[in-house]
Coordinates of C-alpha atoms (C1' of nucleotides) in Angstrom, one line a residue:
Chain A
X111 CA -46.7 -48.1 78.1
X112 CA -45.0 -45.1 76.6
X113 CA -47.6 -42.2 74.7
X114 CA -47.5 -42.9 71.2
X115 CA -46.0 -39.4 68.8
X116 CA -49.7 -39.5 67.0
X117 CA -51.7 -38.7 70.6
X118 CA -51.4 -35.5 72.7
X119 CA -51.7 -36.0 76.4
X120 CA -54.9 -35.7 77.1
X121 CA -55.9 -37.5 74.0
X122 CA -53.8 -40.5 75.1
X123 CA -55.5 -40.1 79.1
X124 CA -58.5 -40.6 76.8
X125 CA -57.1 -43.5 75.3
X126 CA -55.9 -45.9 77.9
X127 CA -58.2 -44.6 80.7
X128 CA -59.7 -47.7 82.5
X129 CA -62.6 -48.4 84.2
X130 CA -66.1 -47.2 84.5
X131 CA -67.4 -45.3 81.7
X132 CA -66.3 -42.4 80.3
X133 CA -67.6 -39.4 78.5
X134 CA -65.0 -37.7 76.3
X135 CA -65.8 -33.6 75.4
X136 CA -64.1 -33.1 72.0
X137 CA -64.6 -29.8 70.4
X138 CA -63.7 -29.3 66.9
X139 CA -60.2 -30.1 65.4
X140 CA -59.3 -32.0 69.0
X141 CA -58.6 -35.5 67.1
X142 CA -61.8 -36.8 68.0
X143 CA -61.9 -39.9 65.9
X144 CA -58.8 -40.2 65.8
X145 CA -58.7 -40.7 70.1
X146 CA -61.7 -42.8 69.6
X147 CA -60.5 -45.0 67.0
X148 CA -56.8 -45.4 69.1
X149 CA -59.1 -46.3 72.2
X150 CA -61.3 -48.8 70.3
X151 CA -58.2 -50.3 69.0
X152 CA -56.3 -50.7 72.3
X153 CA -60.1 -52.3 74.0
X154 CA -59.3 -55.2 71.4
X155 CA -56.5 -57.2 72.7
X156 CA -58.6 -57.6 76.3
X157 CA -61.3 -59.3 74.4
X158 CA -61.7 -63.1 75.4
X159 CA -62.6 -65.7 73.3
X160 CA -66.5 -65.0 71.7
X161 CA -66.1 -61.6 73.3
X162 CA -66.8 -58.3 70.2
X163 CA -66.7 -54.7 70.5
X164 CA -69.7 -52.3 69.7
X165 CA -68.5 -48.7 68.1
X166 CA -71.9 -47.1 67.4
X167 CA -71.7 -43.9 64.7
X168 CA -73.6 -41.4 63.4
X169 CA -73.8 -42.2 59.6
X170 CA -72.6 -45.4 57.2
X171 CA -70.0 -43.3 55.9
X172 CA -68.4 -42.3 59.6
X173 CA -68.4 -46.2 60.0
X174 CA -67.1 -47.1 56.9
X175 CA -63.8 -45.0 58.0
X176 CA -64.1 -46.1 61.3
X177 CA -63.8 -49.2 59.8
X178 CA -60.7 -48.6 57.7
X179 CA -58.8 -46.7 60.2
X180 CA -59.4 -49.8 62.5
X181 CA -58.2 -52.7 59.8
X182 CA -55.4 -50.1 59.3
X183 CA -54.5 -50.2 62.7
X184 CA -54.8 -54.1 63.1
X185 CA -58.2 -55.0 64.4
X186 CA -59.5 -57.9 63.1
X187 CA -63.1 -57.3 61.7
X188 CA -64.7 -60.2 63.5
X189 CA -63.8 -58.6 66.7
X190 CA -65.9 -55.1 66.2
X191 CA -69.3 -54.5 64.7
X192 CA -69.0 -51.1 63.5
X193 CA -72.7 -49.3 62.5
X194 CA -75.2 -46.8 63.2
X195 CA -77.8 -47.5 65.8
X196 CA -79.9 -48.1 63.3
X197 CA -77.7 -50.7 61.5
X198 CA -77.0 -52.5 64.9
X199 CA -80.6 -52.4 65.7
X200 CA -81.8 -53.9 62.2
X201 CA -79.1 -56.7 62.8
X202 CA -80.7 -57.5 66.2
X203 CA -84.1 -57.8 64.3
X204 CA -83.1 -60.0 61.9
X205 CA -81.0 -62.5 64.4
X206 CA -83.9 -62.5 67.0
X207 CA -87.0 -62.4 64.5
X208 CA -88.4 -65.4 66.9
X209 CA -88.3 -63.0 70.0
X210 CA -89.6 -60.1 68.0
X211 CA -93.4 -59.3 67.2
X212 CA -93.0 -58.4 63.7
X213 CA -93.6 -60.7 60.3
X214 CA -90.9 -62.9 59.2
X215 CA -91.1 -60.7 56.1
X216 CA -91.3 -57.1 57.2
X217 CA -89.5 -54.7 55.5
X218 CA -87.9 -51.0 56.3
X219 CA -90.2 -48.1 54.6
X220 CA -87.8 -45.3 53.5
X221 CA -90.4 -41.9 53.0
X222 CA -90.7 -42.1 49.5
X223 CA -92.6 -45.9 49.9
X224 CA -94.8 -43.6 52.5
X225 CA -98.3 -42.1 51.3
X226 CA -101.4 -40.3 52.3
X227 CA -100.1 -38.9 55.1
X228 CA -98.4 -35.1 54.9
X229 CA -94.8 -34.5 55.9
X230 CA -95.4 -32.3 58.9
X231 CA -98.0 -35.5 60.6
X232 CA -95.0 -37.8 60.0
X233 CA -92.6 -35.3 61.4
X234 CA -94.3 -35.3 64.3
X235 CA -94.8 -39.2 64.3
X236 CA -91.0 -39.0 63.9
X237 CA -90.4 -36.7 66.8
X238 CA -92.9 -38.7 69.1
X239 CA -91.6 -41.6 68.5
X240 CA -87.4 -41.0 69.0
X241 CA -88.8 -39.2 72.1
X242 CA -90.6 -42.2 73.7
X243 CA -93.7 -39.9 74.1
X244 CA -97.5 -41.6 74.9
X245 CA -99.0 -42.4 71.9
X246 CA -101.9 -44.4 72.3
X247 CA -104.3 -41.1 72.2
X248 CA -102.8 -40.1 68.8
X249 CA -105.4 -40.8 65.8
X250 CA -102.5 -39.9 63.3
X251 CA -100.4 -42.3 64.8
X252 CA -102.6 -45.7 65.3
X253 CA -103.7 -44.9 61.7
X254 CA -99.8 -44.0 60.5
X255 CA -99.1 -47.6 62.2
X256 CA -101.7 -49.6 60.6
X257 CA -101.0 -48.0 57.8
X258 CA -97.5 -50.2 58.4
X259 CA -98.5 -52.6 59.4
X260 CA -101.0 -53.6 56.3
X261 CA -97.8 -53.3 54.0
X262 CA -95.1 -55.5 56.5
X263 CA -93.4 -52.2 56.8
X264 CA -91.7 -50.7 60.0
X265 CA -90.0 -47.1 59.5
X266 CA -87.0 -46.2 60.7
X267 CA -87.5 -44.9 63.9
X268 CA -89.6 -48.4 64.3
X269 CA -86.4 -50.0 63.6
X270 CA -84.6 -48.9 67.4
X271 CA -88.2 -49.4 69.4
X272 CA -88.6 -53.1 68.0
X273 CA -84.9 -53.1 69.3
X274 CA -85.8 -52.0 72.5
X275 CA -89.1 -54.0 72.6
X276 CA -86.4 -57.0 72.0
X277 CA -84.2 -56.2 74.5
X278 CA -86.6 -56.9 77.1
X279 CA -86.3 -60.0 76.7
X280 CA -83.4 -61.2 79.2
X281 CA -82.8 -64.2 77.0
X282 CA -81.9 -61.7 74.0
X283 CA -80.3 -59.0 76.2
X284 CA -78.1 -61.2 78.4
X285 CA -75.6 -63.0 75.8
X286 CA -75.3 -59.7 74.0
X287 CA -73.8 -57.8 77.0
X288 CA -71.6 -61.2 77.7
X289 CA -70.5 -60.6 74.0
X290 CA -70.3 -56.8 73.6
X291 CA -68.1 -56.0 76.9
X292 CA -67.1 -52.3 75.5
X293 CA -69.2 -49.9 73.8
X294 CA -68.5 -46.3 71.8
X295 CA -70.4 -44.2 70.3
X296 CA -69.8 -41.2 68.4
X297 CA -71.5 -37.8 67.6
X298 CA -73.2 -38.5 71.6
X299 CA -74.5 -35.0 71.3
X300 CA -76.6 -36.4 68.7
X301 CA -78.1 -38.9 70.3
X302 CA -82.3 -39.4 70.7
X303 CA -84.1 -41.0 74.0
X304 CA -84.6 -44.6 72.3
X305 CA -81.0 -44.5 71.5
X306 CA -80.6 -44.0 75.2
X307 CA -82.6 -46.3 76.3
X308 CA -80.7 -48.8 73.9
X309 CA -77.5 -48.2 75.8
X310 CA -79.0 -48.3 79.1
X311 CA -80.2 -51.9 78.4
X312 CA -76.9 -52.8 77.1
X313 CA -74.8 -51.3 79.5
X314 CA -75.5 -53.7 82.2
X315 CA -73.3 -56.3 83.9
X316 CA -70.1 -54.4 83.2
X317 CA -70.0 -53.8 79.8
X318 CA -68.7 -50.7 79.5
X319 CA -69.7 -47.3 77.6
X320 CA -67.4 -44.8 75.8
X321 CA -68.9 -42.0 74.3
X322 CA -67.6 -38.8 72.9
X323 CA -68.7 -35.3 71.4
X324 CA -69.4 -32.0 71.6
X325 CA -72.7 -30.4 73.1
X326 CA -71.8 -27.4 71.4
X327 CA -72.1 -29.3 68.2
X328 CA -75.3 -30.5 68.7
X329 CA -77.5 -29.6 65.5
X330 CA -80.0 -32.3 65.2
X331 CA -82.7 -31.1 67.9
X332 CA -84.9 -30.9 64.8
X333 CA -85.0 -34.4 64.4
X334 CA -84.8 -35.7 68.4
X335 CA -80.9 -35.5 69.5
X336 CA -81.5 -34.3 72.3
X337 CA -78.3 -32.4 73.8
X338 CA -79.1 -32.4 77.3
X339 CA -78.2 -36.9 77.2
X340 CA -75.0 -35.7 77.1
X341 CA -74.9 -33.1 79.9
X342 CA -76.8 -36.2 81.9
X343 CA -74.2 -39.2 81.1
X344 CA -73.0 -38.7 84.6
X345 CA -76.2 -39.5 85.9
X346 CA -77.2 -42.3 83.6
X347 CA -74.1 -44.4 83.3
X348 CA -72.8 -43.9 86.7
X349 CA -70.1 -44.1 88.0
X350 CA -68.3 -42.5 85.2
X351 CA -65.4 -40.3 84.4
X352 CA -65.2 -37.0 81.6
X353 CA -62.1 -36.4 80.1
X354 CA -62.1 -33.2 77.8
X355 CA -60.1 -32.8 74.7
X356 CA -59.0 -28.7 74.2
X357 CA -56.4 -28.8 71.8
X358 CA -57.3 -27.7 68.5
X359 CA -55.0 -29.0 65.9
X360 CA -57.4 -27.1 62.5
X361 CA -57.9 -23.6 63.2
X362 CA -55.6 -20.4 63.3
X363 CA -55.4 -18.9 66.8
X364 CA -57.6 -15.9 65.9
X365 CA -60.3 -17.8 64.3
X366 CA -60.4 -20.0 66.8
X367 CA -60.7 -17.2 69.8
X368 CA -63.4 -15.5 67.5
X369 CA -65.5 -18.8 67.3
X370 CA -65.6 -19.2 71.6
X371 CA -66.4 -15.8 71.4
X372 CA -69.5 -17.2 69.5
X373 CA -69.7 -19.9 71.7
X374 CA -70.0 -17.7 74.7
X375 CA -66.7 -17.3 76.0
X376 CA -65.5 -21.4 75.4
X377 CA -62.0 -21.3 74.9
X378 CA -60.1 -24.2 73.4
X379 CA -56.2 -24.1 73.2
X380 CA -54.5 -23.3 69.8
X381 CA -52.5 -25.8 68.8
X382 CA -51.6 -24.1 65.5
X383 CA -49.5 -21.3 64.8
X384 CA -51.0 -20.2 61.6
X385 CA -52.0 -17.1 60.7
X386 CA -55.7 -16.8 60.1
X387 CA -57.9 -14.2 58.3
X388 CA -61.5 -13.3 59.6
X389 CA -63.4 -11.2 56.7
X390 CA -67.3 -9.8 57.6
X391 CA -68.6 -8.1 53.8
X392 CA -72.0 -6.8 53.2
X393 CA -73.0 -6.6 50.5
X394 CA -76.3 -4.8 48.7
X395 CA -78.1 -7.6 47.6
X396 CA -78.3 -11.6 47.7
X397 CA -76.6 -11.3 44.1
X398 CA -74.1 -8.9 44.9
X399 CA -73.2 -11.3 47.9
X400 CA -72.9 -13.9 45.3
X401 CA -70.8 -12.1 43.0
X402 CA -68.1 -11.1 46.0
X403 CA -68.3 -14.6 46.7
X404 CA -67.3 -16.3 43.2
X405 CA -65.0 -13.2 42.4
X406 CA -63.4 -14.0 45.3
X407 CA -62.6 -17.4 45.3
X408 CA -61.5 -16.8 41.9
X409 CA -58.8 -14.1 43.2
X410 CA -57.8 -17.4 46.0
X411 CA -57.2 -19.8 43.0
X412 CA -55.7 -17.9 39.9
X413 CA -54.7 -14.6 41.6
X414 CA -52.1 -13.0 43.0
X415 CA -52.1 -12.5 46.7
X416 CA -51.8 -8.0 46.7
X417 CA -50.3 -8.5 50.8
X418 CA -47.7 -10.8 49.7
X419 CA -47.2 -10.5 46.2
X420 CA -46.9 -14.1 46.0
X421 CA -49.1 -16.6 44.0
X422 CA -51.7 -17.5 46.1
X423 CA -51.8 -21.6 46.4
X424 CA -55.2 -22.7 47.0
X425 CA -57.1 -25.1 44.6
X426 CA -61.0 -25.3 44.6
X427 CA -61.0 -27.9 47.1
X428 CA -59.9 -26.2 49.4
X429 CA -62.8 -23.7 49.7
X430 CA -66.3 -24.3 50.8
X431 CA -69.4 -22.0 50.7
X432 CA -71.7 -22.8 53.5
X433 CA -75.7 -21.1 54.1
X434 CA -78.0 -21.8 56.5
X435 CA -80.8 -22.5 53.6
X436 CA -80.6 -24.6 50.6
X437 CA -82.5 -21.8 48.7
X438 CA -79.6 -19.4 49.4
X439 CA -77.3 -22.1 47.1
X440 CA -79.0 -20.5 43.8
X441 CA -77.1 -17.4 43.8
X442 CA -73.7 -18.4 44.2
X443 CA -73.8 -21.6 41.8
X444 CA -75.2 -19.1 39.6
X445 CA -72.2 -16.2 40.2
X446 CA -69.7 -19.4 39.9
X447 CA -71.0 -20.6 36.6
X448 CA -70.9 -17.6 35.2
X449 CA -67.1 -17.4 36.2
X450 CA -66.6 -20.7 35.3
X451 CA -65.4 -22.0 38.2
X452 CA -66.5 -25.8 39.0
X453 CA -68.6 -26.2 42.0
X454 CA -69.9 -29.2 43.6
X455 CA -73.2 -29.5 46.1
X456 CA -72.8 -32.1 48.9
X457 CA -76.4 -33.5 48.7
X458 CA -77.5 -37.1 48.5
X459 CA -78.4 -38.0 45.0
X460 CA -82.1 -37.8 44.9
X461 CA -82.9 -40.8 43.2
X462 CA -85.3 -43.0 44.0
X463 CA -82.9 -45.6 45.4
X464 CA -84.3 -49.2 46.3
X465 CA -84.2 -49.3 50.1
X466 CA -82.8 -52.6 51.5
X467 CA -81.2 -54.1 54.3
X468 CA -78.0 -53.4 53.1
X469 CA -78.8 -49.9 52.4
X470 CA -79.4 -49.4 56.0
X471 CA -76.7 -51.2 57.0
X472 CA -74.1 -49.0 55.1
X473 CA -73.7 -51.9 52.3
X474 CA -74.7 -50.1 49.1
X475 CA -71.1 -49.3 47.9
X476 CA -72.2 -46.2 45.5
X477 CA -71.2 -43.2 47.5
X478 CA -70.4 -39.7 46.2
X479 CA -66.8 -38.8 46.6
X480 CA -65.7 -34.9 47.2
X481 CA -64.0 -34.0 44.1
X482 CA -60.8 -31.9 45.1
X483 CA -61.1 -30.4 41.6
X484 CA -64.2 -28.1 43.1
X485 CA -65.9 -25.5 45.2
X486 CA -67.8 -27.3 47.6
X487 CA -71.0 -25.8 48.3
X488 CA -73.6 -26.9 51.3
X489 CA -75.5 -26.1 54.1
X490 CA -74.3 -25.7 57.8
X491 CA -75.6 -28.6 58.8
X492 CA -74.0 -30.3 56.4
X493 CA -70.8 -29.2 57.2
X494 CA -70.1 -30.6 60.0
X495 CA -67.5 -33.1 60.3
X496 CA -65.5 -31.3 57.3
X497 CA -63.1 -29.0 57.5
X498 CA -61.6 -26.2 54.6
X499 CA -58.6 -23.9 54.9
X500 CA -61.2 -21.4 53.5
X501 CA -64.9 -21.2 54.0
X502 CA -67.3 -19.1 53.5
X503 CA -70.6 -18.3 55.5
X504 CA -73.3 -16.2 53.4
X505 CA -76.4 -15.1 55.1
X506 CA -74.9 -13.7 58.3
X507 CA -78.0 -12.2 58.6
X508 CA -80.5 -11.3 61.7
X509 CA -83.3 -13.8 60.3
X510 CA -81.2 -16.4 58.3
X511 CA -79.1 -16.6 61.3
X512 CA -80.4 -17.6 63.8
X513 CA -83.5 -18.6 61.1
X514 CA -86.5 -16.9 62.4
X515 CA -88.3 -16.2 58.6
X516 CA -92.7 -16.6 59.1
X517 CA -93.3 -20.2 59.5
X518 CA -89.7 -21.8 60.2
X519 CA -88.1 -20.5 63.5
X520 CA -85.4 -22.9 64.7
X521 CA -84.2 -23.2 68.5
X522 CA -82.2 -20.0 68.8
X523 CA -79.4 -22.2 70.9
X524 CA -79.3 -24.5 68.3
X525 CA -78.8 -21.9 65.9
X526 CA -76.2 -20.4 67.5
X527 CA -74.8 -23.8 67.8
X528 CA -75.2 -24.2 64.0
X529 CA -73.1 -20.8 63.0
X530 CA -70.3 -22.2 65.9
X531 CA -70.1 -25.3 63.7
X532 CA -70.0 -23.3 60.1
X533 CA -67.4 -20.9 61.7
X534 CA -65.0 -24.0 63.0
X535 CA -64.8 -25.6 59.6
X536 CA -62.3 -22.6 58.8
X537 CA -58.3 -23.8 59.2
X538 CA -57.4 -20.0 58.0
X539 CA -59.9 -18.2 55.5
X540 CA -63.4 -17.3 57.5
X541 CA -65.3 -15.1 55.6
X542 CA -68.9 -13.9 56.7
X543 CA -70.8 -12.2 54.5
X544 CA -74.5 -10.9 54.4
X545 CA -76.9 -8.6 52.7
X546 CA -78.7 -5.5 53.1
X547 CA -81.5 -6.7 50.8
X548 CA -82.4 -10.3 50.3
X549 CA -84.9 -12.0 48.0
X550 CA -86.1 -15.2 49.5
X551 CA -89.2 -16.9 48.5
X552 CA -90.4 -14.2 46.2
X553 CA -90.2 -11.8 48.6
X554 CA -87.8 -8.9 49.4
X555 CA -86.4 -8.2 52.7
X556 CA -84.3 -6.0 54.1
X557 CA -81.8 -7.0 56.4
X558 CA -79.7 -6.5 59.8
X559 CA -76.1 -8.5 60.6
X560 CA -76.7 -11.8 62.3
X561 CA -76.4 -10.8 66.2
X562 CA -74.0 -13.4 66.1
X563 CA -71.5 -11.0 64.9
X564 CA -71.0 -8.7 67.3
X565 CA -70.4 -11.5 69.7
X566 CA -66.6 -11.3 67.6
X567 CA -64.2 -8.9 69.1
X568 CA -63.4 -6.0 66.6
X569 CA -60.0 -6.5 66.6
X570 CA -60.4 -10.1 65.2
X571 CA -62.6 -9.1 62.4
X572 CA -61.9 -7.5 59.2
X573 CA -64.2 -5.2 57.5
X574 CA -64.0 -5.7 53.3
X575 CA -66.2 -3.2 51.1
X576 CA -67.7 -3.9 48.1
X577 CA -65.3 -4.3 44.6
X578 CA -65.6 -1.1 42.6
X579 CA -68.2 -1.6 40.3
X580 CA -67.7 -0.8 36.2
X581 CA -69.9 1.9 36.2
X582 CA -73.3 0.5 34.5
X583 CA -75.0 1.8 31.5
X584 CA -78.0 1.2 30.2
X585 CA -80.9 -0.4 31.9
X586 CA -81.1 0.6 36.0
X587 CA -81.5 -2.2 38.2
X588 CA -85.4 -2.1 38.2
X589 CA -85.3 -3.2 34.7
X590 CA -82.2 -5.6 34.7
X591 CA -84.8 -7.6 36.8
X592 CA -86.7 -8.3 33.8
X593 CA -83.9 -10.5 32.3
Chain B
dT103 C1' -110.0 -40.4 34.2
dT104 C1' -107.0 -36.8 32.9
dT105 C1' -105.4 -32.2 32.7
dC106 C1' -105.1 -27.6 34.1
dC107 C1' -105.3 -23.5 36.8
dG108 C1' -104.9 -21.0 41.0
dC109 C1' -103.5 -20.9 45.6
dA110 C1' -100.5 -21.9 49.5
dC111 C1' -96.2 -22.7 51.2
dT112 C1' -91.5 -22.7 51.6
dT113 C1' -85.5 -25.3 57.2
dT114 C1' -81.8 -27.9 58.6
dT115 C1' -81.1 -34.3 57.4
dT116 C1' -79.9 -39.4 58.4
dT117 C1' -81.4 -43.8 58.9
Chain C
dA137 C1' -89.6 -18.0 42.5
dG138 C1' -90.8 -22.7 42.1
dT139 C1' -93.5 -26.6 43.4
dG140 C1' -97.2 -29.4 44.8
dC141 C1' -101.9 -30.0 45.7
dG142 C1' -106.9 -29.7 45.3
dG143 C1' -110.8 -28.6 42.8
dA144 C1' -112.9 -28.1 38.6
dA145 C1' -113.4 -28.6 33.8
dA146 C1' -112.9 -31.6 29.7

DNA sequence: TTTCCGCACTTTTTT
DNA sequence: AGTGCGGAAA
């Protein structure tokens, strides 16, 4: 069979390799789903009769277009169970209740059903238990369990150990490998130990085990994904084969080299022959940051561009301001109201929402849709997967970046990882601001560039100073602090 | 039992 | 700065 137009070449090796399983390396813009969803489709016609596909993803919503792109491309819905882990696993639960330990009646506990015990125990409960660490010595935990236990609960990391616990049994295990012969999942970087486990148990007996990503997108650390699974796939589902996407299909050539410069040297081939824009501003303050911010997406939208003398063609959707804390979102919704211009946060809705099956399984059908009409504003991590012809990154700042404030210090790799993943949402427009003095938490600091900066080559970047300011009358600063 | 004041603490997020 | 919690007062 001939490549199809859609697939590049080493996206379409991806596609129809055959055999043993395989480990696909796709940095950012490569086509990712796109090579996934192609493979999953082609896997479908060598079903036989009672035979299904797994495709394991990293959120409802990711499986939800999974799903679409697949009807769109012909699969019959039957043939694939498309989910999270945690979806799958819950499924496995409910078919197998017989073979499972738990009451015919248990129900998933979301945290706001949980009380009496304080977030950080149940972090750690949480962290201990997507680990598969001993935990028989824990007080916390035996009492965080019957807790449980006397309410027919089980949380949601309970959900994939009951799975596992399940999957034991050869009687339950067995028909599921003769009925799931091929196996993806997304977002592997992502991935925890009793996810793992999961797929070791089910990739048995020839099933076999596609899985892609991006250890240099690997942000979840914090919650158990545990990078190094995917620099050991060799080693656990052996023999296998990595294939590597590098052609990035988002980013302008220059924003691209300046974000493996971040990356420590990667380099991925440009794909694009756009012209891209890197801007670093500092700014005085937090505020002041804000205001260059909003005064500058309003020059992007209405403006003329002064280079070209052209109307500059970008609506609000096309921009998205990203910070490493949600505290940081304050100021710049503040500096875009008062411009006017509408913004949007990309946060769940915080309500207390009824917690069922279907929930889990990425039934409910409310979901909240990115309004193209708007400025999207959010924080790095939840970024990733998105992509903006112009983003911002506020906070490029020694302690914001990588965090390292009293009390909240994440894994400097990670971090780094983080600001790779902000910096790769750009297609043209990267700017990175940050602040000589910041107020967070009620206090003032003062503060230093993010190291991560000087990791850019000079020539790449572009220095922007502050807009002249209308010279200010009346009260000083000290006292416009009163207002 | 309810309300109020002072103190401590503050990430990132999906299921 | 804002919130949530615990202890003390009503």
């Amino acid at each position: 069979m001939q490549r199809p137009d859609d697939l590049n070449e080493s996206q379409w090796q991806a596609v129809r390799h055959e055999g043993p399983h395989l480990l696909i390396t796709a940095g950012p813009g490569t086509g990712k789903t796109h090579t996934l969803t192609r493979r999953i489709a082609r896997s479908v016609p060598s079903l036989k009769s009672g035979e299904a596909i797994l495709a394991i993803t990293f959120t409802n919503k990711a499986a939800r277009q999974m799903q679409e792109r697949l009807t769109a491309l012909g699969a019959a819905r039957s043939q694939v169970f498309i989910g999270t882990f945690h979806a799958f696993c819950l499924k496995l639960l409910r078919d197998h209740l017989e073979h499972t330990g738990l009451p015919k009646d248990f129900k998933v506990a979301v945290p706001e059903d949980i009380s009496g015990f304080d977030k950080e125990t149940l972090e750690r409960i949480s962290l201990i238990k997507s680990s598969q660490l001993a935990l028989e010595g824990d007080g916390d935990f035996k009492a965080y369990q019957r807790y449980l236990r006397q309410n027919n609960w089980i949380d949601f990391d309970d959900i994939l150990r009951e799975a596992l616990i399940l999957l034991e049994d050869e009687a339950v295990a067995g028909p599921l490998r003769r009925r799931f012969r091929h196996i993806f999942v997304d977002e592997y970087q992502d991935s925890n130990i009793v996810q793992n486990a999961l797929l070791k148990i089910l990739v048995r007996d020839g099933v076999l085990l596609t899985a892609i990503g991006d250890a240099n997108q690997s942000i979840y650390g914090f919650r158990g994904s545990r990078v190094e699974l995917f620099r050991r796939f060799e080693k656990d589902f052996s023999p296998s084969t990595i294939l590597t996407l590098q052609d990035n299909y988002r980013s302008a050539p220059s924003l691209l080299k300046a974000s493996g410069q971040v990356m420590g040297g990667i380099q991925l081939l440009a794909g694009l022959e756009t012209e891209g824009k890197l801007v670093i501003h500092q700014a005085a303050t937090d505020r002041a940051e804000a205001d260059y911010v909003a005064h500058h997406i309003e020059k992007l939208i209405g403006g003329m561009d002064m280079n070209t003398s052209r109307r500059a063609v970008r609506s609000l959707g096309d921009i998205a301001v990203l910070y490493r804390l949600n505290a940081q979102r304050h100021a710049v919704a503040q500096a875009l109201e008062h411009l006017g211009i509408p913004f949007q946060t990309a946060q769940k809705p915080k309500k207390p929402q009824e917690y069922s099956d279907e929930a889990i399984l990425g039934q409910s059908e409310e979901e909240m849709e990115f309004n193209v009409e708007k400025v999207s504003l959010m924080s790095l991590h939840a970024a990733k997967g998105l992509e903006f012809p112009v983003v911002f990154i506020m906070g490029c700042e020694k302690n914001l970046l990588p965090l390292d404030l009293s009390g909240m210090k994440g894994d400097p790799e990670e971090e780094r990882r983080l600001f790779y993943v902000g910096m790769t949402r750009a297609k043209e427009h990267l700017f990175l601001t940050h602040a000589k003095r910041r107020q967070l938490f009620g206090r003032t600091m003062i503060q230093e560039p993010s190291p991560f900066l000087a990791d850019i080559a000079e020539d790449l970047k572009a220095y922007e100073a502050a807009r002249r300011q209308a010279p200010k009358k009346g009260p000083d600063a000290a006292q416009m602090k009163l207002f």
